[in-house]
PDB file of C-alpha atoms and ligand atoms in Angstrom:
ATOM      1  CA  MET A 141      -1.263  57.765   6.599  1.00 51.00           C
ATOM      2  CA  ALA A 142      -4.887  58.192   7.630  1.00 72.00           C
ATOM      3  CA  THR A 143      -6.813  57.440   4.439  1.00 91.00           C
ATOM      4  CA  PHE A 144      -9.343  55.552   6.471  1.00 97.00           C
ATOM      5  CA  GLY A 145      -9.091  57.652   9.642  1.00 95.00           C
ATOM      6  CA  ASP A 146     -12.833  58.105   9.969  1.00 94.00           C
ATOM      7  CA  LYS A 147     -13.809  54.677   8.651  1.00 98.00           C
ATOM      8  CA  THR A 148     -15.062  51.482  10.266  1.00 98.00           C
ATOM      9  CA  VAL A 149     -13.857  48.290   8.582  1.00 98.00           C
ATOM     10  CA  LEU A 150     -14.988  44.680   9.147  1.00 98.00           C
ATOM     11  CA  VAL A 151     -12.857  41.882   7.718  1.00 99.00           C
ATOM     12  CA  LEU A 152     -14.389  38.377   7.765  1.00 99.00           C
ATOM     13  CA  GLY A 153     -11.513  35.913   8.102  1.00 98.00           C
ATOM     14  CA  GLY A 154      -8.710  38.156   9.242  1.00 98.00           C
ATOM     15  CA  SER A 155      -6.543  36.052  11.555  1.00 98.00           C
ATOM     16  CA  ARG A 156      -3.982  34.763   9.092  1.00 98.00           C
ATOM     17  CA  GLY A 157      -2.634  35.141   5.481  1.00 98.00           C
ATOM     18  CA  ILE A 158      -4.266  37.598   3.128  1.00 99.00           C
ATOM     19  CA  GLY A 159      -6.907  38.550   5.698  1.00 98.00           C
ATOM     20  CA  ALA A 160      -4.276  39.439   8.303  1.00 98.00           C
ATOM     21  CA  ALA A 161      -2.484  41.602   5.743  1.00 99.00           C
ATOM     22  CA  ILE A 162      -5.754  43.367   5.018  1.00 99.00           C
ATOM     23  CA  VAL A 163      -6.320  43.984   8.715  1.00 99.00           C
ATOM     24  CA  ARG A 164      -2.778  45.374   9.098  1.00 98.00           C
ATOM     25  CA  ARG A 165      -3.210  47.656   6.018  1.00 98.00           C
ATOM     26  CA  PHE A 166      -6.498  49.227   7.181  1.00 98.00           C
ATOM     27  CA  ALA A 167      -5.223  49.625  10.733  1.00 98.00           C
ATOM     28  CA  ALA A 168      -2.066  51.312   9.448  1.00 98.00           C
ATOM     29  CA  ASP A 169      -4.261  53.621   7.360  1.00 98.00           C
ATOM     30  CA  GLY A 170      -6.132  54.690  10.502  1.00 97.00           C
ATOM     31  CA  ALA A 171      -9.340  52.675  10.334  1.00 98.00           C
ATOM     32  CA  ALA A 172     -11.211  51.192  13.309  1.00 98.00           C
ATOM     33  CA  VAL A 173     -10.945  47.519  12.322  1.00 98.00           C
ATOM     34  CA  THR A 174     -12.885  44.531  13.532  1.00 98.00           C
ATOM     35  CA  PHE A 175     -11.992  41.107  12.137  1.00 98.00           C
ATOM     36  CA  THR A 176     -13.295  37.574  12.569  1.00 99.00           C
ATOM     37  CA  TYR A 177     -11.561  34.259  13.034  1.00 98.00           C
ATOM     38  CA  ALA A 178     -12.685  30.686  13.378  1.00 98.00           C
ATOM     39  CA  GLY A 179      -9.897  28.394  14.579  1.00 97.00           C
ATOM     40  CA  SER A 180      -6.831  30.618  15.052  1.00 98.00           C
ATOM     41  CA  LYS A 181      -7.536  32.196  18.484  1.00 98.00           C
ATOM     42  CA  GLU A 182      -3.938  32.894  19.388  1.00 98.00           C
ATOM     43  CA  ALA A 183      -3.034  34.435  16.049  1.00 98.00           C
ATOM     44  CA  ALA A 184      -6.172  36.575  16.227  1.00 98.00           C
ATOM     45  CA  LYS A 185      -5.324  37.798  19.727  1.00 98.00           C
ATOM     46  CA  GLN A 186      -1.807  38.668  18.720  1.00 98.00           C
ATOM     47  CA  LEU A 187      -2.879  40.494  15.516  1.00 98.00           C
ATOM     48  CA  ALA A 188      -5.571  42.418  17.495  1.00 98.00           C
ATOM     49  CA  SER A 189      -3.067  43.604  20.062  1.00 98.00           C
ATOM     50  CA  GLU A 190      -0.411  44.514  17.452  1.00 98.00           C
ATOM     51  CA  THR A 191      -2.829  46.494  15.311  1.00 98.00           C
ATOM     52  CA  GLY A 192      -5.283  47.900  17.854  1.00 98.00           C
ATOM     53  CA  SER A 193      -8.075  46.078  16.105  1.00 98.00           C
ATOM     54  CA  LYS A 194     -10.870  43.893  17.552  1.00 98.00           C
ATOM     55  CA  ALA A 195     -11.097  40.107  17.020  1.00 98.00           C
ATOM     56  CA  VAL A 196     -14.490  38.332  17.110  1.00 98.00           C
ATOM     57  CA  ARG A 197     -14.965  34.575  16.835  1.00 98.00           C
ATOM     58  CA  THR A 198     -17.368  33.925  13.993  1.00 98.00           C
ATOM     59  CA  ASP A 199     -17.596  30.813  11.860  1.00 98.00           C
ATOM     60  CA  SER A 200     -18.257  31.847   8.279  1.00 98.00           C
ATOM     61  CA  ALA A 201     -19.939  28.520   7.721  1.00 98.00           C
ATOM     62  CA  ASP A 202     -22.699  29.554  10.058  1.00 98.00           C
ATOM     63  CA  ARG A 203     -25.106  32.014   8.466  1.00 98.00           C
ATOM     64  CA  ASP A 204     -26.661  33.195  11.748  1.00 98.00           C
ATOM     65  CA  GLN A 205     -23.236  33.912  13.290  1.00 98.00           C
ATOM     66  CA  VAL A 206     -22.195  35.866  10.184  1.00 98.00           C
ATOM     67  CA  ILE A 207     -25.331  37.963  10.103  1.00 98.00           C
ATOM     68  CA  ALA A 208     -25.166  38.657  13.884  1.00 98.00           C
ATOM     69  CA  THR A 209     -21.537  39.727  13.703  1.00 98.00           C
ATOM     70  CA  VAL A 210     -22.142  42.033  10.766  1.00 98.00           C
ATOM     71  CA  ARG A 211     -25.143  43.536  12.439  1.00 98.00           C
ATOM     72  CA  GLU A 212     -23.389  44.108  15.798  1.00 98.00           C
ATOM     73  CA  SER A 213     -20.402  45.652  14.041  1.00 97.00           C
ATOM     74  CA  GLY A 214     -22.563  48.138  12.065  1.00 90.00           C
ATOM     75  CA  PRO A 215     -22.663  50.643  10.653  1.00 97.00           C
ATOM     76  CA  ILE A 216     -19.659  49.564   8.630  1.00 98.00           C
ATOM     77  CA  ASP A 217     -18.061  51.765   5.959  1.00 98.00           C
ATOM     78  CA  VAL A 218     -15.979  48.943   4.466  1.00 98.00           C
ATOM     79  CA  LEU A 219     -16.843  45.233   4.451  1.00 98.00           C
ATOM     80  CA  VAL A 220     -14.113  42.776   3.290  1.00 99.00           C
ATOM     81  CA  VAL A 221     -14.981  39.114   2.985  1.00 99.00           C
ATOM     82  CA  ASN A 222     -11.784  37.123   2.891  1.00 98.00           C
ATOM     83  CA  SER A 223     -12.623  33.854   4.702  1.00 98.00           C
ATOM     84  CA  GLY A 224     -12.418  30.948   2.244  1.00 98.00           C
ATOM     85  CA  PHE A 225     -10.816  27.623   1.646  1.00 98.00           C
ATOM     86  CA  ALA A 226     -10.210  24.923  -1.036  1.00 98.00           C
ATOM     87  CA  ILE A 227     -10.727  21.207  -1.074  1.00 97.00           C
ATOM     88  CA  PHE A 228      -8.424  19.215  -3.298  1.00 96.00           C
ATOM     89  CA  GLY A 229      -8.933  15.708  -4.674  1.00 96.00           C
ATOM     90  CA  ASP A 230     -11.030  13.426  -6.826  1.00 97.00           C
ATOM     91  CA  ALA A 231     -14.552  14.818  -7.097  1.00 97.00           C
ATOM     92  CA  LEU A 232     -15.860  11.196  -6.861  1.00 98.00           C
ATOM     93  CA  ASP A 233     -14.247  10.687  -3.424  1.00 97.00           C
ATOM     94  CA  GLN A 234     -15.024  13.969  -1.773  1.00 97.00           C
ATOM     95  CA  ASP A 235     -17.379  14.201   1.286  1.00 97.00           C
ATOM     96  CA  PRO A 236     -20.532  15.979   0.180  1.00 98.00           C
ATOM     97  CA  ASP A 237     -20.925  17.590   3.637  1.00 98.00           C
ATOM     98  CA  GLU A 238     -17.480  19.121   3.329  1.00 98.00           C
ATOM     99  CA  ILE A 239     -18.270  20.381  -0.163  1.00 98.00           C
ATOM    100  CA  ASP A 240     -21.452  22.000   1.151  1.00 98.00           C
ATOM    101  CA  ARG A 241     -19.461  23.589   4.012  1.00 98.00           C
ATOM    102  CA  LEU A 242     -17.128  25.077   1.372  1.00 98.00           C
ATOM    103  CA  PHE A 243     -20.078  26.570  -0.383  1.00 98.00           C
ATOM    104  CA  ARG A 244     -21.376  28.053   2.880  1.00 98.00           C
ATOM    105  CA  VAL A 245     -18.043  29.687   3.680  1.00 99.00           C
ATOM    106  CA  ASN A 246     -17.022  30.724   0.121  1.00 99.00           C
ATOM    107  CA  VAL A 247     -20.387  31.739  -1.318  1.00 99.00           C
ATOM    108  CA  HIS A 248     -23.203  31.997   1.234  1.00 98.00           C
ATOM    109  CA  ALA A 249     -21.190  34.003   3.781  1.00 99.00           C
ATOM    110  CA  PRO A 250     -20.194  36.667   1.159  1.00 99.00           C
ATOM    111  CA  TYR A 251     -23.857  36.999   0.045  1.00 99.00           C
ATOM    112  CA  HIS A 252     -25.390  37.234   3.514  1.00 99.00           C
ATOM    113  CA  ALA A 253     -22.654  39.409   4.948  1.00 99.00           C
ATOM    114  CA  SER A 254     -22.928  41.868   2.015  1.00 98.00           C
ATOM    115  CA  VAL A 255     -26.673  42.157   2.263  1.00 98.00           C
ATOM    116  CA  GLU A 256     -26.653  42.532   6.065  1.00 98.00           C
ATOM    117  CA  ALA A 257     -23.838  45.102   5.955  1.00 98.00           C
ATOM    118  CA  VAL A 258     -25.730  47.295   3.519  1.00 98.00           C
ATOM    119  CA  ARG A 259     -28.725  47.598   5.819  1.00 98.00           C
ATOM    120  CA  GLN A 260     -26.683  50.031   7.959  1.00 97.00           C
ATOM    121  CA  MET A 261     -23.944  51.053   5.541  1.00 98.00           C
ATOM    122  CA  PRO A 262     -23.728  54.785   4.769  1.00 98.00           C
ATOM    123  CA  GLU A 263     -23.730  56.259   1.317  1.00 97.00           C
ATOM    124  CA  GLY A 264     -20.365  55.661  -0.378  1.00 96.00           C
ATOM    125  CA  GLY A 265     -19.771  52.347   1.456  1.00 98.00           C
ATOM    126  CA  ARG A 266     -17.535  49.664   0.014  1.00 98.00           C
ATOM    127  CA  ILE A 267     -17.694  45.862  -0.220  1.00 99.00           C
ATOM    128  CA  VAL A 268     -14.702  43.867  -1.386  1.00 99.00           C
ATOM    129  CA  VAL A 269     -14.775  40.040  -1.604  1.00 99.00           C
ATOM    130  CA  ILE A 270     -11.691  37.950  -2.056  1.00 99.00           C
ATOM    131  CA  GLY A 271     -12.328  35.571  -5.002  1.00 98.00           C
ATOM    132  CA  SER A 272      -9.650  33.815  -6.983  1.00 98.00           C
ATOM    133  CA  VAL A 273      -8.088  33.601 -10.361  1.00 98.00           C
ATOM    134  CA  ASN A 274      -9.659  30.113 -10.353  1.00 98.00           C
ATOM    135  CA  GLY A 275     -12.984  31.882 -10.866  1.00 98.00           C
ATOM    136  CA  ASP A 276     -11.680  32.553 -14.384  1.00 98.00           C
ATOM    137  CA  ARG A 277      -9.261  29.739 -15.064  1.00 97.00           C
ATOM    138  CA  MET A 278      -9.033  26.231 -13.566  1.00 96.00           C
ATOM    139  CA  PRO A 279      -6.047  24.567 -15.204  1.00 95.00           C
ATOM    140  CA  VAL A 280      -5.801  21.466 -12.929  1.00 95.00           C
ATOM    141  CA  PRO A 281      -8.241  18.716 -11.855  1.00 96.00           C
ATOM    142  CA  GLY A 282      -9.543  18.161  -8.331  1.00 97.00           C
ATOM    143  CA  MET A 283     -10.696  21.728  -7.470  1.00 97.00           C
ATOM    144  CA  ALA A 284     -14.052  22.103  -9.179  1.00 98.00           C
ATOM    145  CA  SER A 285     -15.857  22.987  -6.005  1.00 98.00           C
ATOM    146  CA  TYR A 286     -13.420  25.795  -5.333  1.00 98.00           C
ATOM    147  CA  ALA A 287     -13.558  27.099  -8.924  1.00 98.00           C
ATOM    148  CA  LEU A 288     -17.390  26.997  -8.760  1.00 98.00           C
ATOM    149  CA  SER A 289     -17.429  28.918  -5.527  1.00 98.00           C
ATOM    150  CA  LYS A 290     -15.101  31.643  -6.794  1.00 98.00           C
ATOM    151  CA  SER A 291     -16.971  31.983 -10.138  1.00 98.00           C
ATOM    152  CA  ALA A 292     -20.177  32.476  -8.130  1.00 98.00           C
ATOM    153  CA  LEU A 293     -18.721  35.601  -6.589  1.00 99.00           C
ATOM    154  CA  GLN A 294     -18.604  37.215 -10.036  1.00 98.00           C
ATOM    155  CA  GLY A 295     -22.401  36.984 -10.237  1.00 98.00           C
ATOM    156  CA  LEU A 296     -22.620  38.267  -6.693  1.00 98.00           C
ATOM    157  CA  ALA A 297     -20.701  41.441  -7.579  1.00 98.00           C
ATOM    158  CA  ARG A 298     -22.542  42.026 -10.852  1.00 98.00           C
ATOM    159  CA  GLY A 299     -25.920  41.621  -9.188  1.00 98.00           C
ATOM    160  CA  LEU A 300     -25.418  43.528  -5.945  1.00 98.00           C
ATOM    161  CA  ALA A 301     -23.715  46.362  -7.778  1.00 98.00           C
ATOM    162  CA  ARG A 302     -27.091  47.020  -9.378  1.00 98.00           C
ATOM    163  CA  ASP A 303     -28.928  46.733  -6.026  1.00 98.00           C
ATOM    164  CA  PHE A 304     -26.651  49.025  -4.127  1.00 98.00           C
ATOM    165  CA  GLY A 305     -25.418  51.440  -6.795  1.00 98.00           C
ATOM    166  CA  PRO A 306     -28.266  53.929  -6.187  1.00 97.00           C
ATOM    167  CA  ARG A 307     -26.849  54.413  -2.676  1.00 97.00           C
ATOM    168  CA  GLY A 308     -23.293  54.922  -3.942  1.00 97.00           C
ATOM    169  CA  ILE A 309     -22.215  51.593  -2.428  1.00 98.00           C
ATOM    170  CA  THR A 310     -19.709  49.619  -4.546  1.00 98.00           C
ATOM    171  CA  ILE A 311     -18.954  45.912  -4.555  1.00 98.00           C
ATOM    172  CA  ASN A 312     -15.870  44.383  -6.195  1.00 99.00           C
ATOM    173  CA  ILE A 313     -14.095  41.046  -6.337  1.00 99.00           C
ATOM    174  CA  VAL A 314     -10.304  40.787  -5.953  1.00 99.00           C
ATOM    175  CA  GLN A 315      -9.019  37.680  -7.719  1.00 98.00           C
ATOM    176  CA  PRO A 316      -5.543  36.671  -6.548  1.00 98.00           C
ATOM    177  CA  GLY A 317      -3.299  34.146  -8.177  1.00 98.00           C
ATOM    178  CA  PRO A 318      -0.875  32.162  -6.010  1.00 98.00           C
ATOM    179  CA  ILE A 319      -0.159  34.142  -2.839  1.00 98.00           C
ATOM    180  CA  ASP A 320       2.327  33.009  -0.183  1.00 98.00           C
ATOM    181  CA  THR A 321       0.177  31.962   2.788  1.00 98.00           C
ATOM    182  CA  ASP A 322      -0.340  28.876   4.995  1.00 97.00           C
ATOM    183  CA  ALA A 323      -2.916  27.700   2.403  1.00 97.00           C
ATOM    184  CA  ASN A 324      -0.482  28.046  -0.516  1.00 97.00           C
ATOM    185  CA  PRO A 325       3.110  28.372   0.694  1.00 97.00           C
ATOM    186  CA  ALA A 326       5.640  29.671  -1.807  1.00 97.00           C
ATOM    187  CA  ASP A 327       7.847  26.595  -1.173  1.00 96.00           C
ATOM    188  CA  GLY A 328       4.916  24.111  -1.436  1.00 95.00           C
ATOM    189  CA  PRO A 329       4.761  21.067  -3.782  1.00 93.00           C
ATOM    190  CA  MET A 330       2.691  22.877  -6.387  1.00 92.00           C
ATOM    191  CA  ARG A 331       5.103  25.791  -6.717  1.00 96.00           C
ATOM    192  CA  ASP A 332       6.763  24.860 -10.036  1.00 96.00           C
ATOM    193  CA  LEU A 333       3.445  23.852 -11.713  1.00 95.00           C
ATOM    194  CA  MET A 334       1.845  27.141 -10.652  1.00 96.00           C
ATOM    195  CA  HIS A 335       4.806  29.248 -11.713  1.00 98.00           C
ATOM    196  CA  SER A 336       4.827  27.539 -15.134  1.00 97.00           C
ATOM    197  CA  PHE A 337       1.427  29.225 -15.867  1.00 96.00           C
ATOM    198  CA  MET A 338       2.708  32.669 -14.897  1.00 98.00           C
ATOM    199  CA  ALA A 339       4.632  35.571 -16.421  1.00 98.00           C
ATOM    200  CA  LEU A 340       6.046  36.577 -13.039  1.00 98.00           C
ATOM    201  CA  LYS A 341       7.621  33.393 -11.676  1.00 98.00           C
ATOM    202  CA  ARG A 342       6.866  33.950  -7.994  1.00 98.00           C
ATOM    203  CA  HIS A 343       4.034  33.844  -5.473  1.00 98.00           C
ATOM    204  CA  GLY A 344       2.483  37.122  -4.682  1.00 98.00           C
ATOM    205  CA  ARG A 345       2.633  38.587  -1.149  1.00 98.00           C
ATOM    206  CA  PRO A 346      -0.428  39.085   1.071  1.00 99.00           C
ATOM    207  CA  ASP A 347       0.392  42.824   1.356  1.00 98.00           C
ATOM    208  CA  GLU A 348       0.197  43.172  -2.432  1.00 98.00           C
ATOM    209  CA  VAL A 349      -3.366  41.881  -2.324  1.00 99.00           C
ATOM    210  CA  ALA A 350      -4.143  44.137   0.673  1.00 98.00           C
ATOM    211  CA  ALA A 351      -2.939  47.185  -1.380  1.00 98.00           C
ATOM    212  CA  MET A 352      -5.492  46.400  -4.118  1.00 98.00           C
ATOM    213  CA  VAL A 353      -8.222  45.958  -1.489  1.00 98.00           C
ATOM    214  CA  ALA A 354      -7.294  49.321   0.078  1.00 98.00           C
ATOM    215  CA  TRP A 355      -7.448  51.044  -3.278  1.00 98.00           C
ATOM    216  CA  LEU A 356     -10.899  49.602  -4.063  1.00 98.00           C
ATOM    217  CA  ALA A 357     -12.106  50.677  -0.585  1.00 98.00           C
ATOM    218  CA  GLY A 358     -10.647  54.180  -0.889  1.00 97.00           C
ATOM    219  CA  PRO A 359     -11.826  57.508  -2.252  1.00 95.00           C
ATOM    220  CA  GLU A 360     -10.183  57.036  -5.722  1.00 96.00           C
ATOM    221  CA  ALA A 361     -12.308  53.976  -6.585  1.00 97.00           C
ATOM    222  CA  GLY A 362     -15.756  55.483  -6.280  1.00 97.00           C
ATOM    223  CA  PHE A 363     -16.702  54.710  -9.903  1.00 98.00           C
ATOM    224  CA  VAL A 364     -15.514  51.115  -9.769  1.00 98.00           C
ATOM    225  CA  THR A 365     -18.220  48.496  -9.080  1.00 98.00           C
ATOM    226  CA  GLY A 366     -19.541  45.143 -10.184  1.00 98.00           C
ATOM    227  CA  ALA A 367     -16.041  44.261 -11.426  1.00 98.00           C
ATOM    228  CA  MET A 368     -13.332  41.595 -11.047  1.00 98.00           C
ATOM    229  CA  HIS A 369      -9.794  42.704 -10.269  1.00 98.00           C
ATOM    230  CA  THR A 370      -7.133  40.098 -10.985  1.00 98.00           C
ATOM    231  CA  ILE A 371      -3.781  40.126  -9.234  1.00 98.00           C
ATOM    232  CA  ASP A 372      -2.019  36.963 -10.459  1.00 98.00           C
ATOM    233  CA  GLY A 373       1.350  37.510 -12.127  1.00 98.00           C
ATOM    234  CA  ALA A 374      -0.469  36.689 -15.388  1.00 98.00           C
ATOM    235  CA  PHE A 375      -1.571  33.223 -14.200  1.00 97.00           C
ATOM    236  CA  SER A 376      -4.772  33.686 -16.169  1.00 96.00           C
ATOM    237  CA  ALA A 377      -3.323  35.676 -19.122  1.00 95.00           C
TER     238      ALA A 377
HETATM  239  P1  NDP B 692      -5.252  30.964   4.872  1.00 60.25           P
HETATM  240  O1  NDP B 692      -5.765  29.513   4.985  1.00 60.25           O
HETATM  241  O2  NDP B 692      -3.887  31.292   5.021  1.00 60.25           O
HETATM  242  O3  NDP B 692      -6.175  31.888   5.849  1.00 60.25           O
HETATM  243  C1  NDP B 692      -7.541  31.779   5.801  1.00 60.25           C
HETATM  244  C2  NDP B 692      -8.147  32.812   6.713  1.00 60.25           C
HETATM  245  O4  NDP B 692      -9.593  32.674   6.582  1.00 60.25           O
HETATM  246  C3  NDP B 692      -7.803  32.597   8.119  1.00 60.25           C
HETATM  247  O5  NDP B 692      -7.747  33.818   8.814  1.00 60.25           O
HETATM  248  C4  NDP B 692      -8.963  31.751   8.670  1.00 60.25           C
HETATM  249  O6  NDP B 692      -9.287  31.983   9.988  1.00 60.25           O
HETATM  250  C5  NDP B 692     -10.129  32.354   7.848  1.00 60.25           C
HETATM  251  N1  NDP B 692     -11.202  31.397   7.722  1.00 60.25           N
HETATM  252  C6  NDP B 692     -11.221  30.225   7.054  1.00 60.25           C
HETATM  253  N2  NDP B 692     -12.361  29.567   7.232  1.00 60.25           N
HETATM  254  C7  NDP B 692     -13.096  30.362   8.085  1.00 60.25           C
HETATM  255  C8  NDP B 692     -14.386  30.241   8.707  1.00 60.25           C
HETATM  256  N3  NDP B 692     -15.191  29.160   8.474  1.00 60.25           N
HETATM  257  N4  NDP B 692     -14.813  31.257   9.487  1.00 60.25           N
HETATM  258  C9  NDP B 692     -14.045  32.344   9.703  1.00 60.25           C
HETATM  259  N5  NDP B 692     -12.813  32.502   9.176  1.00 60.25           N
HETATM  260  C10 NDP B 692     -12.346  31.541   8.374  1.00 60.25           C
HETATM  261  O7  NDP B 692      -5.822  31.409   3.417  1.00 60.25           O
HETATM  262  P2  NDP B 692      -5.340  32.609   2.456  1.00 60.25           P
HETATM  263  O8  NDP B 692      -4.976  33.732   3.161  1.00 60.25           O
HETATM  264  O9  NDP B 692      -4.421  31.996   1.452  1.00 60.25           O
HETATM  265  O10 NDP B 692      -6.668  32.815   1.578  1.00 60.25           O
HETATM  266  C11 NDP B 692      -7.589  33.913   1.971  1.00 60.25           C
HETATM  267  C12 NDP B 692      -8.592  34.053   0.848  1.00 60.25           C
HETATM  268  O11 NDP B 692      -7.930  34.250  -0.390  1.00 60.25           O
HETATM  269  C13 NDP B 692      -9.500  32.839   0.629  1.00 60.25           C
HETATM  270  O12 NDP B 692     -10.786  33.254   0.260  1.00 60.25           O
HETATM  271  C14 NDP B 692      -8.826  32.146  -0.578  1.00 60.25           C
HETATM  272  O13 NDP B 692      -9.718  31.376  -1.289  1.00 60.25           O
HETATM  273  C15 NDP B 692      -8.324  33.332  -1.314  1.00 60.25           C
HETATM  274  N6  NDP B 692      -7.232  33.087  -2.248  1.00 60.25           N
HETATM  275  C16 NDP B 692      -6.037  32.658  -1.806  1.00 60.25           C
HETATM  276  C17 NDP B 692      -4.995  32.410  -2.727  1.00 60.25           C
HETATM  277  C18 NDP B 692      -3.654  31.957  -2.330  1.00 60.25           C
HETATM  278  O14 NDP B 692      -2.864  31.540  -3.195  1.00 60.25           O
HETATM  279  N7  NDP B 692      -3.251  31.984  -1.029  1.00 60.25           N
HETATM  280  C19 NDP B 692      -5.197  32.564  -4.150  1.00 60.25           C
HETATM  281  C20 NDP B 692      -6.541  33.014  -4.492  1.00 60.25           C
HETATM  282  C21 NDP B 692      -7.492  33.243  -3.593  1.00 60.25           C
HETATM  283  P3  NDP B 692      -8.924  30.791  11.161  1.00 60.25           P
HETATM  284  O15 NDP B 692      -7.542  30.386  10.922  1.00 60.25           O
HETATM  285  O16 NDP B 692      -9.131  31.617  12.409  1.00 60.25           O
HETATM  286  O17 NDP B 692      -9.935  29.727  11.013  1.00 60.25           O
END
């Protein structure tokens, strides 16, 4: 397949989990892929050599690094912002610096990367940001900062769709439910609780999320923008 044979793709946060599946998918579909990593140097090196993609160390918590990497990778046809993390625990006990770091990675980086990418992005470009079903539904305590950060992406997509629509550039949010990764292993302690909310009693696979991202980035999705796309086994139904 060479759906993306003439396309340049940048994935922020591509070394592991959902991001790595997205890198593999675009590389298999023929794109020239660059991805970023923060801590997982070995995993990034291995993925780059397996897929023929390029790995660049960039901390998504650092606005200047994010903007520089996006600028140096341009012009990009497809930007995917996947880097993100959750903090669990009593809101009254959480370290405010760590909470602010979460907002920098989960909210500030998608905003600044999207705006910077569009400076050089050609007509028909695509932006896809990985949100979460927790942007719509937060059924347990201890994750308000994460829910807030993923809800914020909905406003990002609605707003930037208006800014960039005249250039035929789309922006969409993919909202996964539980997906089997290091961050949320299918055999983890929360498994039964999470599955109790779902119609499909299993974790999703990273490649299932990557398939939705590829469709949104592809030629069939040219009229889809400013929208949230949930892939969650009916977690939020
Ligand atoms: P993992 O923890 O398995 O992987 C996270 C990826 O993001 C890694 O490649 C990591 O790179 C990268 N990353 C994290 N922080 C940074 C940073 N500061 N700078 C650059 N890269 C960073 O997570 P998942 O694959 O599970 O999650 C990916 C996305 O999907 C996140 O946005 C998450 O919120 C979202 N999501 C996940 C769900 C799930 O159930 N798994 C459900 C809903 C949404 P490195 O290791 O190199 O630091």
